[in-house]
CSV table of C-alpha atoms in Angstrom, one decimal:
chain,number,residue,atom,x,y,z
S,5,MET,CA,-120.3,-14.9,101.0
S,6,VAL,CA,-121.8,-17.9,99.2
S,7,LEU,CA,-122.9,-19.4,102.5
S,8,LEU,CA,-124.6,-16.1,103.4
S,9,LYS,CA,-126.5,-16.1,100.2
S,10,LEU,CA,-127.6,-19.8,100.6
S,11,LYS,CA,-128.8,-19.0,104.1
S,12,ARG,CA,-130.9,-16.1,102.8
S,13,ILE,CA,-132.4,-18.3,100.1
S,14,ASN,CA,-133.2,-21.0,102.6
S,15,PHE,CA,-134.8,-18.4,104.9
S,16,ILE,CA,-137.0,-17.0,102.1
S,17,LYS,CA,-138.0,-20.6,101.1
S,18,LYS,CA,-139.0,-21.3,104.7
S,19,ILE,CA,-141.1,-18.1,104.9
S,20,ALA,CA,-142.7,-18.8,101.6
S,21,SER,CA,-143.5,-22.4,102.6
S,22,LYS,CA,-145.0,-21.3,105.9
S,23,VAL,CA,-147.2,-18.7,104.2
S,24,TYR,CA,-148.3,-21.1,101.5
S,25,SER,CA,-149.2,-23.7,104.1
S,26,GLN,CA,-151.5,-21.2,105.7
S,27,ILE,CA,-153.5,-20.8,102.5
S,28,PRO,CA,-156.6,-23.1,102.5
S,29,ASP,CA,-157.2,-25.6,99.8
S,30,ASN,CA,-159.4,-24.7,96.8
S,31,ASN,CA,-163.2,-25.0,97.3
S,32,ARG,CA,-165.1,-27.4,95.0
S,33,PHE,CA,-168.4,-26.5,93.4
S,34,SER,CA,-170.3,-27.4,90.3
S,35,SER,CA,-170.6,-25.4,87.1
S,36,ILE,CA,-174.3,-25.0,87.7
S,37,PHE,CA,-173.6,-23.4,91.1
S,38,LEU,CA,-171.2,-21.0,89.4
S,39,ILE,CA,-173.7,-20.0,86.8
S,40,LYS,CA,-176.4,-19.5,89.3
S,41,ARG,CA,-174.1,-17.3,91.4
S,42,PHE,CA,-173.1,-15.4,88.4
S,43,VAL,CA,-176.7,-14.6,87.5
S,44,LEU,CA,-177.4,-13.5,91.1
S,45,HIS,CA,-174.4,-11.1,90.8
S,46,LEU,CA,-175.7,-9.6,87.6
S,47,ILE,CA,-179.1,-9.1,89.1
S,48,LEU,CA,-177.7,-7.4,92.1
S,49,ILE,CA,-175.4,-5.2,90.0
S,50,CYS,CA,-178.4,-4.1,87.9
S,51,ILE,CA,-180.3,-3.2,91.1
S,52,ILE,CA,-177.4,-1.2,92.4
S,53,GLY,CA,-177.0,0.4,89.0
S,54,LEU,CA,-180.6,1.7,89.0
S,55,PHE,CA,-179.8,3.7,92.1
S,56,ALA,CA,-176.2,4.7,91.2
S,57,LEU,CA,-176.9,5.9,87.6
S,58,PRO,CA,-178.9,9.0,88.5
S,59,ILE,CA,-176.2,10.0,91.0
S,60,SER,CA,-173.4,9.5,88.5
S,61,LYS,CA,-175.1,12.0,86.2
S,62,ILE,CA,-174.6,14.8,88.7
S,63,ASP,CA,-171.2,16.3,87.8
S,64,GLY,CA,-170.7,17.8,91.2
S,65,LEU,CA,-170.8,14.4,92.9
S,66,ASN,CA,-168.7,12.8,90.1
S,67,PRO,CA,-165.4,14.7,89.8
S,68,LEU,CA,-163.6,11.8,88.2
S,69,THR,CA,-165.9,11.7,85.2
S,70,HIS,CA,-164.3,14.7,83.6
S,71,ALA,CA,-160.8,13.2,83.8
S,72,PHE,CA,-161.7,9.7,82.5
S,73,LYS,CA,-164.7,10.0,80.2
S,74,ASP,CA,-162.8,11.6,77.3
S,75,LEU,CA,-159.8,9.2,77.4
S,76,THR,CA,-159.3,6.3,75.0
S,77,PHE,CA,-156.2,4.1,74.4
S,78,SER,CA,-155.9,5.4,70.8
S,79,ASP,CA,-155.0,8.8,72.2
S,80,ILE,CA,-151.9,7.3,73.8
S,81,TYR,CA,-150.9,5.9,70.4
S,82,PHE,CA,-151.4,9.1,68.5
S,83,SER,CA,-149.8,11.4,71.1
S,84,ARG,CA,-146.9,9.3,72.3
S,85,ILE,CA,-146.1,6.2,70.1
S,86,ARG,CA,-146.6,7.5,66.6
S,87,ASN,CA,-145.7,11.1,67.3
S,88,GLY,CA,-142.4,11.9,65.6
S,89,SER,CA,-142.0,8.3,64.2
S,90,ILE,CA,-141.2,7.4,60.6
S,91,ALA,CA,-144.9,6.5,60.1
S,92,ASP,CA,-145.8,10.0,61.3
S,93,THR,CA,-145.6,11.8,57.9
S,94,SER,CA,-148.1,14.2,56.4
S,95,SER,CA,-149.3,13.8,52.8
S,96,SER,CA,-147.3,15.6,50.2
S,97,GLN,CA,-150.4,16.1,48.2
S,98,ILE,CA,-152.0,18.5,50.7
S,99,ILE,CA,-150.8,22.1,51.5
S,100,ILE,CA,-152.5,24.4,54.0
S,101,VAL,CA,-152.4,28.2,53.4
S,102,ASN,CA,-152.9,30.5,56.4
S,103,ILE,CA,-155.2,33.4,55.6
S,104,GLY,CA,-154.3,35.2,58.8
S,105,ARG,CA,-156.6,37.2,61.0
S,106,ASN,CA,-157.2,40.6,59.5
S,107,GLY,CA,-160.2,42.7,59.0
S,108,ARG,CA,-163.0,41.6,56.7
S,109,VAL,CA,-162.0,43.8,53.7
S,110,GLU,CA,-158.3,43.0,54.1
S,111,THR,CA,-158.9,39.3,54.3
S,112,ARG,CA,-161.1,39.2,51.2
S,113,LYS,CA,-158.7,41.3,49.2
S,114,ASN,CA,-155.7,39.0,50.2
S,115,LEU,CA,-157.7,35.9,49.3
S,116,SER,CA,-158.8,37.2,45.9
S,117,ASN,CA,-155.3,38.3,45.0
S,118,PHE,CA,-153.8,34.9,46.1
S,119,LEU,CA,-156.5,32.9,44.1
S,120,ASN,CA,-155.8,35.0,41.0
S,121,ARG,CA,-152.1,34.6,41.4
S,122,ILE,CA,-152.1,30.8,41.6
S,123,ASN,CA,-155.0,29.9,39.3
S,124,GLN,CA,-154.1,32.1,36.4
S,125,ASN,CA,-150.6,30.6,36.1
S,126,PRO,CA,-150.6,27.0,34.8
S,127,ASN,CA,-147.3,26.3,36.7
S,128,THR,CA,-148.9,27.0,40.1
S,129,ARG,CA,-152.6,26.1,39.6
S,130,PRO,CA,-153.7,23.6,42.2
S,131,LYS,CA,-155.9,20.7,41.2
S,132,THR,CA,-158.5,21.5,44.0
S,133,ILE,CA,-158.8,24.4,46.5
S,134,GLY,CA,-160.9,24.1,49.6
S,135,ILE,CA,-161.9,27.4,51.2
S,136,ASP,CA,-162.6,27.0,54.9
S,137,ILE,CA,-164.3,30.4,55.2
S,138,LEU,CA,-168.0,31.4,55.2
S,139,PHE,CA,-169.0,34.6,53.6
S,140,LYS,CA,-172.4,35.4,55.2
S,141,SER,CA,-172.6,39.1,54.1
S,142,ASN,CA,-171.0,41.8,52.0
S,143,SER,CA,-168.1,43.9,53.3
S,144,LYS,CA,-167.9,47.7,53.2
S,145,ASP,CA,-166.0,47.6,50.0
S,146,SER,CA,-168.1,46.5,47.0
S,147,LEU,CA,-165.2,46.4,44.6
S,148,VAL,CA,-163.3,43.9,46.9
S,149,ASP,CA,-166.4,41.8,47.1
S,150,GLU,CA,-166.9,41.9,43.4
S,151,ASN,CA,-163.3,40.8,42.7
S,152,LEU,CA,-163.5,38.0,45.3
S,153,SER,CA,-166.8,36.8,43.8
S,154,LYS,CA,-165.1,36.4,40.4
S,155,SER,CA,-162.1,34.6,41.9
S,156,LEU,CA,-164.3,32.1,43.7
S,157,LYS,CA,-166.1,31.1,40.4
S,158,SER,CA,-163.2,29.0,39.3
S,159,ASN,CA,-164.1,25.3,38.8
S,160,ASN,CA,-161.3,24.0,41.1
S,161,ILE,CA,-162.7,25.8,44.2
S,162,VAL,CA,-164.9,24.1,46.8
S,163,SER,CA,-166.4,26.1,49.7
S,164,ILE,CA,-167.8,25.1,53.1
S,165,CYS,CA,-171.3,25.4,54.5
S,166,ASN,CA,-172.7,24.9,58.0
S,167,VAL,CA,-175.5,22.6,58.9
S,168,LYS,CA,-178.0,24.1,61.3
S,169,GLU,CA,-181.2,23.1,63.0
S,170,LEU,CA,-184.6,24.5,62.1
S,171,THR,CA,-187.9,23.9,63.8
S,172,ILE,CA,-190.7,23.3,61.2
S,173,ASN,CA,-194.2,22.3,62.4
S,174,SER,CA,-192.8,21.3,65.8
S,175,LYS,CA,-190.2,19.1,64.2
S,176,THR,CA,-186.4,19.7,64.2
S,177,VAL,CA,-184.8,19.4,60.8
S,178,LEU,CA,-181.3,20.0,59.4
S,179,VAL,CA,-180.7,22.4,56.5
S,180,LYS,CA,-177.6,23.8,54.7
S,181,ASP,CA,-176.3,27.2,55.7
S,182,PRO,CA,-173.9,28.3,53.0
S,183,SER,CA,-172.2,31.5,52.0
S,184,ILE,CA,-174.4,34.1,50.2
S,185,LYS,CA,-174.9,33.4,46.5
S,186,LYS,CA,-172.4,36.0,45.3
S,187,PHE,CA,-169.6,34.0,46.9
S,188,SER,CA,-170.7,30.6,45.7
S,189,ASN,CA,-169.9,28.7,42.5
S,190,GLN,CA,-171.1,25.6,40.6
S,191,ASN,CA,-169.5,23.1,42.9
S,192,SER,CA,-171.6,21.8,45.8
S,193,PRO,CA,-170.3,23.0,49.2
S,194,GLY,CA,-169.5,20.5,51.9
S,195,TYR,CA,-170.5,20.8,55.5
S,196,ALA,CA,-167.8,21.5,58.1
S,197,ASN,CA,-169.6,20.8,61.4
S,198,GLN,CA,-167.6,18.6,63.7
S,199,TRP,CA,-169.0,15.3,65.1
S,200,LEU,CA,-168.3,14.4,68.7
S,201,GLU,CA,-169.0,11.2,70.5
S,202,PRO,CA,-172.1,11.6,72.8
S,203,ASP,CA,-170.2,10.0,75.8
S,204,ARG,CA,-166.9,11.8,75.0
S,205,PRO,CA,-168.0,15.3,74.1
S,206,LYS,CA,-164.6,17.0,73.9
S,207,THR,CA,-162.1,15.3,71.7
S,208,GLU,CA,-162.7,15.1,67.9
S,209,ARG,CA,-161.8,11.6,66.8
S,210,TYR,CA,-164.4,10.9,64.1
S,211,PHE,CA,-166.1,12.5,61.1
S,212,LYS,CA,-169.3,11.7,59.3
S,213,PRO,CA,-168.9,11.5,55.5
S,214,LYS,CA,-172.5,12.6,54.9
S,215,CYS,CA,-175.2,14.4,56.8
S,216,LYS,CA,-178.9,13.8,56.3
S,217,LEU,CA,-180.8,17.0,55.7
S,218,LYS,CA,-184.5,17.8,55.3
S,219,ASN,CA,-184.1,17.3,51.6
S,220,GLY,CA,-181.4,14.8,50.7
S,221,TYR,CA,-177.8,14.6,51.9
S,222,VAL,CA,-174.8,16.9,52.0
S,223,ASP,CA,-171.2,15.7,51.8
S,224,HIS,CA,-168.6,16.5,54.4
S,225,ILE,CA,-166.2,19.2,53.1
S,226,THR,CA,-163.4,16.7,52.7
S,227,LEU,CA,-165.5,14.5,50.4
S,228,SER,CA,-166.6,17.5,48.3
S,229,ILE,CA,-162.9,18.4,47.9
S,230,ILE,CA,-162.0,14.8,47.0
S,231,GLU,CA,-164.8,14.6,44.4
S,232,ASN,CA,-163.4,17.7,42.7
S,233,TYR,CA,-159.8,16.4,43.0
S,234,ASN,CA,-160.3,12.8,41.8
S,235,GLU,CA,-163.8,11.5,41.1
S,236,LYS,CA,-162.6,7.9,41.0
S,237,ILE,CA,-161.3,8.0,44.5
S,238,TYR,CA,-164.5,9.7,45.6
S,239,LYS,CA,-166.7,6.9,44.1
S,240,ASN,CA,-164.5,4.1,45.5
S,241,PHE,CA,-164.8,5.6,49.0
S,242,LEU,CA,-168.6,5.7,48.7
S,243,GLN,CA,-168.9,2.0,47.8
S,244,ASN,CA,-170.1,-0.5,50.4
S,245,LYS,CA,-170.1,2.1,53.3
S,246,ASN,CA,-172.7,3.4,55.6
S,247,LEU,CA,-171.9,7.0,55.1
S,248,GLU,CA,-174.0,8.3,58.0
S,249,GLU,CA,-171.8,6.3,60.4
S,250,PRO,CA,-168.8,8.1,62.0
S,251,TYR,CA,-165.3,7.1,60.8
S,252,LEU,CA,-162.2,7.3,62.9
S,253,ILE,CA,-159.7,9.9,61.7
S,254,ASN,CA,-156.2,8.7,61.1
S,255,PHE,CA,-154.0,11.6,62.4
S,256,ARG,CA,-150.7,11.2,60.6
S,257,GLY,CA,-148.0,14.0,60.3
S,258,LYS,CA,-147.6,17.7,61.2
S,259,TYR,CA,-148.8,20.1,58.5
S,260,ASN,CA,-147.7,23.1,60.5
S,261,SER,CA,-144.0,22.3,59.9
S,262,THR,CA,-143.8,21.0,56.4
S,263,ASN,CA,-147.0,21.6,54.3
S,264,LYS,CA,-147.7,25.3,55.1
S,265,LEU,CA,-147.8,28.6,53.3
S,266,SER,CA,-149.0,32.1,54.0
S,267,ILE,CA,-151.6,34.0,51.9
S,268,SER,CA,-149.0,36.7,51.3
S,269,ASP,CA,-146.4,34.3,49.9
S,270,THR,CA,-145.3,35.1,46.3
S,271,ILE,CA,-142.3,32.8,45.8
S,272,ASN,CA,-142.0,28.9,45.5
S,273,LEU,CA,-145.7,28.7,44.5
S,274,GLU,CA,-144.8,26.0,41.9
S,275,ILE,CA,-145.2,23.4,44.7
S,276,LEU,CA,-149.0,24.1,44.5
S,277,LYS,CA,-149.3,22.7,41.0
S,278,ASP,CA,-151.9,19.8,40.9
S,279,LYS,CA,-152.0,19.7,44.7
S,280,ILE,CA,-155.0,19.9,47.1
S,281,LEU,CA,-154.8,23.4,48.7
S,282,LEU,CA,-156.7,24.2,51.9
S,283,ILE,CA,-157.2,27.9,52.8
S,284,GLY,CA,-158.2,29.1,56.2
S,285,LEU,CA,-157.0,30.2,59.6
S,286,TYR,CA,-153.8,28.3,60.4
S,287,GLU,CA,-151.5,30.5,62.5
S,288,ASN,CA,-149.2,28.6,64.9
S,289,ASP,CA,-146.4,29.6,67.3
S,290,SER,CA,-142.8,28.3,67.0
S,291,TYR,CA,-143.8,25.1,68.8
S,292,GLY,CA,-146.6,24.4,66.4
S,293,ASN,CA,-149.4,25.2,68.8
S,294,PRO,CA,-152.4,27.3,67.6
S,295,ILE,CA,-152.1,31.0,68.4
S,296,TYR,CA,-155.8,31.7,68.2
S,297,THR,CA,-158.7,29.8,69.8
S,298,GLU,CA,-161.0,30.3,66.8
S,299,ASP,CA,-161.9,27.0,65.1
S,300,THR,CA,-159.5,25.0,67.3
S,301,HIS,CA,-160.3,21.5,68.6
S,302,TRP,CA,-159.0,18.9,71.0
S,303,VAL,CA,-157.7,15.9,69.0
S,304,PRO,CA,-155.9,12.7,70.0
S,305,THR,CA,-152.5,14.1,69.2
S,306,ASN,CA,-152.7,16.3,72.3
S,307,LYS,CA,-149.7,15.4,74.5
S,308,ASN,CA,-151.8,15.8,77.7
S,309,TYR,CA,-154.2,12.9,76.8
S,310,PHE,CA,-155.1,12.5,80.5
S,311,GLY,CA,-156.9,15.7,81.4
S,312,ARG,CA,-156.9,18.0,78.3
S,313,SER,CA,-155.0,21.2,78.1
S,314,ASP,CA,-155.5,23.8,75.5
S,315,ARG,CA,-157.1,22.9,72.1
S,316,ASN,CA,-154.3,21.7,69.9
S,317,MET,CA,-155.4,21.7,66.3
S,318,TYR,CA,-157.2,24.0,63.8
S,319,GLY,CA,-160.2,22.6,62.0
S,320,ILE,CA,-158.5,23.0,58.6
S,321,GLU,CA,-155.7,20.6,59.7
S,322,ILE,CA,-158.3,18.0,60.8
S,323,GLN,CA,-159.7,18.3,57.2
S,324,ALA,CA,-156.2,17.6,55.9
S,325,HIS,CA,-155.8,14.4,57.9
S,326,ILE,CA,-159.2,13.2,56.7
S,327,ILE,CA,-158.4,13.9,53.1
S,328,ALA,CA,-155.0,12.2,53.4
S,329,SER,CA,-156.7,9.1,54.9
S,330,ILE,CA,-159.1,8.9,51.9
S,331,ILE,CA,-156.7,9.5,49.0
S,332,ASN,CA,-154.1,7.2,50.5
S,333,ASN,CA,-156.7,4.5,51.6
S,334,ASP,CA,-155.2,4.8,55.1
S,335,PHE,CA,-158.3,4.6,57.3
S,336,ILE,CA,-158.3,2.9,60.7
S,337,SER,CA,-161.0,0.2,60.8
S,338,HIS,CA,-163.4,0.7,63.7
S,339,ASN,CA,-167.0,-0.4,64.0
S,340,ILE,CA,-168.7,1.2,67.1
S,341,LEU,CA,-171.6,-1.2,67.3
S,342,PHE,CA,-169.4,-4.3,67.1
S,343,ASN,CA,-166.9,-2.7,69.5
S,344,ASN,CA,-169.7,-2.1,72.1
S,345,ILE,CA,-171.1,-5.7,71.8
S,346,PHE,CA,-167.6,-7.1,71.9
S,347,GLN,CA,-166.7,-5.2,75.1
S,348,PHE,CA,-170.0,-6.2,76.7
S,349,PHE,CA,-169.4,-9.9,76.3
S,350,ILE,CA,-165.7,-9.8,77.1
S,351,SER,CA,-166.5,-7.9,80.3
S,352,LEU,CA,-169.0,-10.5,81.3
S,353,LEU,CA,-166.5,-13.2,80.7
S,354,ILE,CA,-163.8,-11.5,82.8
S,355,TYR,CA,-166.3,-11.1,85.6
S,356,LEU,CA,-167.3,-14.8,85.4
S,357,LEU,CA,-163.6,-15.9,85.6
S,358,MET,CA,-162.9,-13.6,88.5
S,359,LEU,CA,-165.9,-14.8,90.3
S,360,ARG,CA,-164.8,-18.4,89.7
S,361,PHE,CA,-161.4,-17.6,91.1
S,362,TYR,CA,-162.9,-15.9,94.2
S,363,LEU,CA,-165.2,-18.8,95.0
S,364,LYS,CA,-162.4,-21.3,94.6
S,365,ASN,CA,-160.0,-19.7,97.0
S,366,LYS,CA,-160.8,-16.3,98.6
S,367,THR,CA,-157.3,-16.1,100.2
S,368,LYS,CA,-155.4,-16.4,97.0
S,369,TYR,CA,-157.8,-14.0,95.3
S,370,VAL,CA,-157.1,-11.3,97.9
S,371,PHE,CA,-153.3,-11.7,97.4
S,372,ILE,CA,-153.4,-11.8,93.5
S,373,LYS,CA,-156.3,-9.3,92.9
S,374,LEU,CA,-154.1,-6.2,92.5
S,375,PHE,CA,-151.7,-8.0,90.1
S,376,MET,CA,-154.7,-9.2,88.0
S,377,GLN,CA,-156.0,-5.6,87.7
S,378,ILE,CA,-152.6,-4.2,86.7
S,379,PHE,CA,-151.9,-7.0,84.2
S,380,ILE,CA,-155.3,-6.6,82.5
S,381,VAL,CA,-155.0,-2.8,82.2
S,382,ILE,CA,-151.4,-3.0,80.8
S,383,PHE,CA,-152.3,-5.9,78.4
S,384,LEU,CA,-155.3,-4.1,77.0
S,385,ILE,CA,-153.4,-0.8,76.5
S,386,ILE,CA,-150.5,-2.6,74.6
S,387,LEU,CA,-153.0,-4.7,72.6
S,388,SER,CA,-155.0,-1.6,71.6
S,389,ILE,CA,-151.8,0.3,70.5
S,390,PHE,CA,-150.3,-2.5,68.4
S,391,GLN,CA,-153.6,-3.2,66.7
S,392,ILE,CA,-153.5,0.3,65.3
S,393,HIS,CA,-149.8,0.2,64.5
S,394,TRP,CA,-149.7,-3.1,62.7
S,395,PHE,CA,-153.2,-3.6,61.3
S,396,ASN,CA,-154.8,-0.1,61.2
S,397,LEU,CA,-157.5,-1.7,63.4
S,398,TYR,CA,-158.9,0.0,66.6
S,399,LEU,CA,-161.0,-1.7,69.3
S,400,ASP,CA,-161.7,0.5,72.3
S,401,TYR,CA,-161.1,-1.5,75.5
S,402,THR,CA,-162.0,1.3,77.9
S,403,PHE,CA,-165.2,-0.3,79.2
S,404,ILE,CA,-163.5,-3.7,79.6
S,405,THR,CA,-160.7,-2.0,81.6
S,406,ILE,CA,-163.1,-0.3,83.9
S,407,CYS,CA,-165.1,-3.5,84.3
S,408,ALA,CA,-162.0,-5.5,85.1
S,409,PHE,CA,-160.8,-3.0,87.6
S,410,ILE,CA,-164.1,-2.6,89.4
S,411,SER,CA,-165.0,-6.3,89.3
S,412,ALA,CA,-162.0,-7.3,91.3
S,413,GLU,CA,-163.3,-5.0,94.1
S,414,ILE,CA,-167.0,-5.5,93.9
S,415,ILE,CA,-167.1,-9.3,93.8
S,416,SER,CA,-166.3,-9.7,97.5
S,417,ILE,CA,-168.9,-7.0,98.4
S,418,ILE,CA,-171.7,-8.7,96.4
S,419,GLU,CA,-170.8,-12.1,97.9
S,420,LEU,CA,-171.1,-10.6,101.3
S,421,ILE,CA,-174.5,-9.2,100.5
S,422,LEU,CA,-175.7,-12.5,99.0
S,423,ASN,CA,-174.4,-14.5,101.9
S,424,LYS,CA,-176.2,-12.3,104.4
S,425,TYR,CA,-179.5,-11.7,102.7
S,426,TYR,CA,-180.0,-14.3,99.9
S,427,LEU,CA,-180.9,-17.2,102.1
S,428,ARG,CA,-183.3,-15.1,104.1
S,429,VAL,CA,-185.1,-13.8,101.1
S,430,LYS,CA,-185.2,-17.3,99.6
S,431,ALA,CA,-186.6,-18.7,102.8
S,432,PHE,CA,-189.2,-15.9,103.0
S,433,ILE,CA,-190.4,-16.5,99.4
S,434,THR,CA,-190.5,-20.2,100.0
S,435,ASN,CA,-192.6,-19.8,103.2
S,436,ARG,CA,-195.0,-17.4,101.4
S,437,PHE,CA,-195.6,-19.9,98.5
S,438,SER,CA,-196.0,-22.8,100.9
S,439,LYS,CA,-198.6,-20.9,103.0
S,440,SER,CA,-200.6,-19.9,99.9
S,441,GLU,CA,-200.7,-23.5,98.7
S,442,VAL,CA,-202.0,-24.8,102.0
S,443,GLN,CA,-204.8,-22.2,102.0
S,444,HIS,CA,-205.8,-23.3,98.5
């Protein structure tokens, strides 16, 4: 048995030695040659890109776009790694109340009764109440409207508004679109429009703290709620921040299983005392999935992070995650501009190193190419996940991953083109210049 194993080992060694002996030695070249070759590659890639870019914009000719363009490595962390872990706990300071989906009169009546019930009792009065409902007109019952109007005047209530576009003198401006005056109070409403990445227009990962309007700024609804809840936290958050830049949302916990009440509940309301209460549509099935499609969004906690399924979170729960991040100082650090610059230069470096490896030994490159691609992708995914887990820091490596994967394939093609046409073009240009000099 031992002899058989030794024979097998010797046989494998002989095969490996024979294969290795067939691999040519490394080529030698100067650093200047490598840089020149690298620049030629970049020029040719730019030329190819000018023709390929318009084609890539046509969705019918680009079916993979829909599957890949809305995927980031942070989604894997939120949907798989953190999901259900010890760190995945919702804030005990925030409770969501489901207002249900009834008729206009019934909804307003239930809301008014609930607000009176909790605000008039000092043992159940929340510190701040956020109403995620717009009241754009009167109902058919003036008495119900009048009662609701009185209930909403309480100084611990903050309402939402929309931000909409208007065209004034051929210019598009943004203005507030709040509830009608009857259903407003002295607190400034916050805007609730979602912010989506231009290149990833499906999943909601960010929010903008402030929105610039025609006249001044308006806070996001979460900031308006926090200002009412704790002005010190609000002011600390505003310091040294570009509030028109988007901030990555830290999704932590499941509010549909622990921090949830119904508008019709009349017992155990003491848990609301001095808490942040969010009221809106928040009706889920037994698995925690939204029953209705109204005000639902794709978020990174979606288990199907590759190819989205149904929208998996109500807007009011997204607000809860944002508020929890601010009051607990639990934001994920992410700078989009720095991230893009970082990805650009790292991608160039990876391409340069791969080109160097290819020019040194094409045979080895062909054998190892696939392993390099797999290693880079796995390494970047793991690095991205652990940065969030350990340091609350997120760097998106999607572009680097795509670049590394494509570079391994495209280098040999570009080298083939350069070897075939570069010397011809160079000779043609040299001859043209030499002829013009002779004529002069």
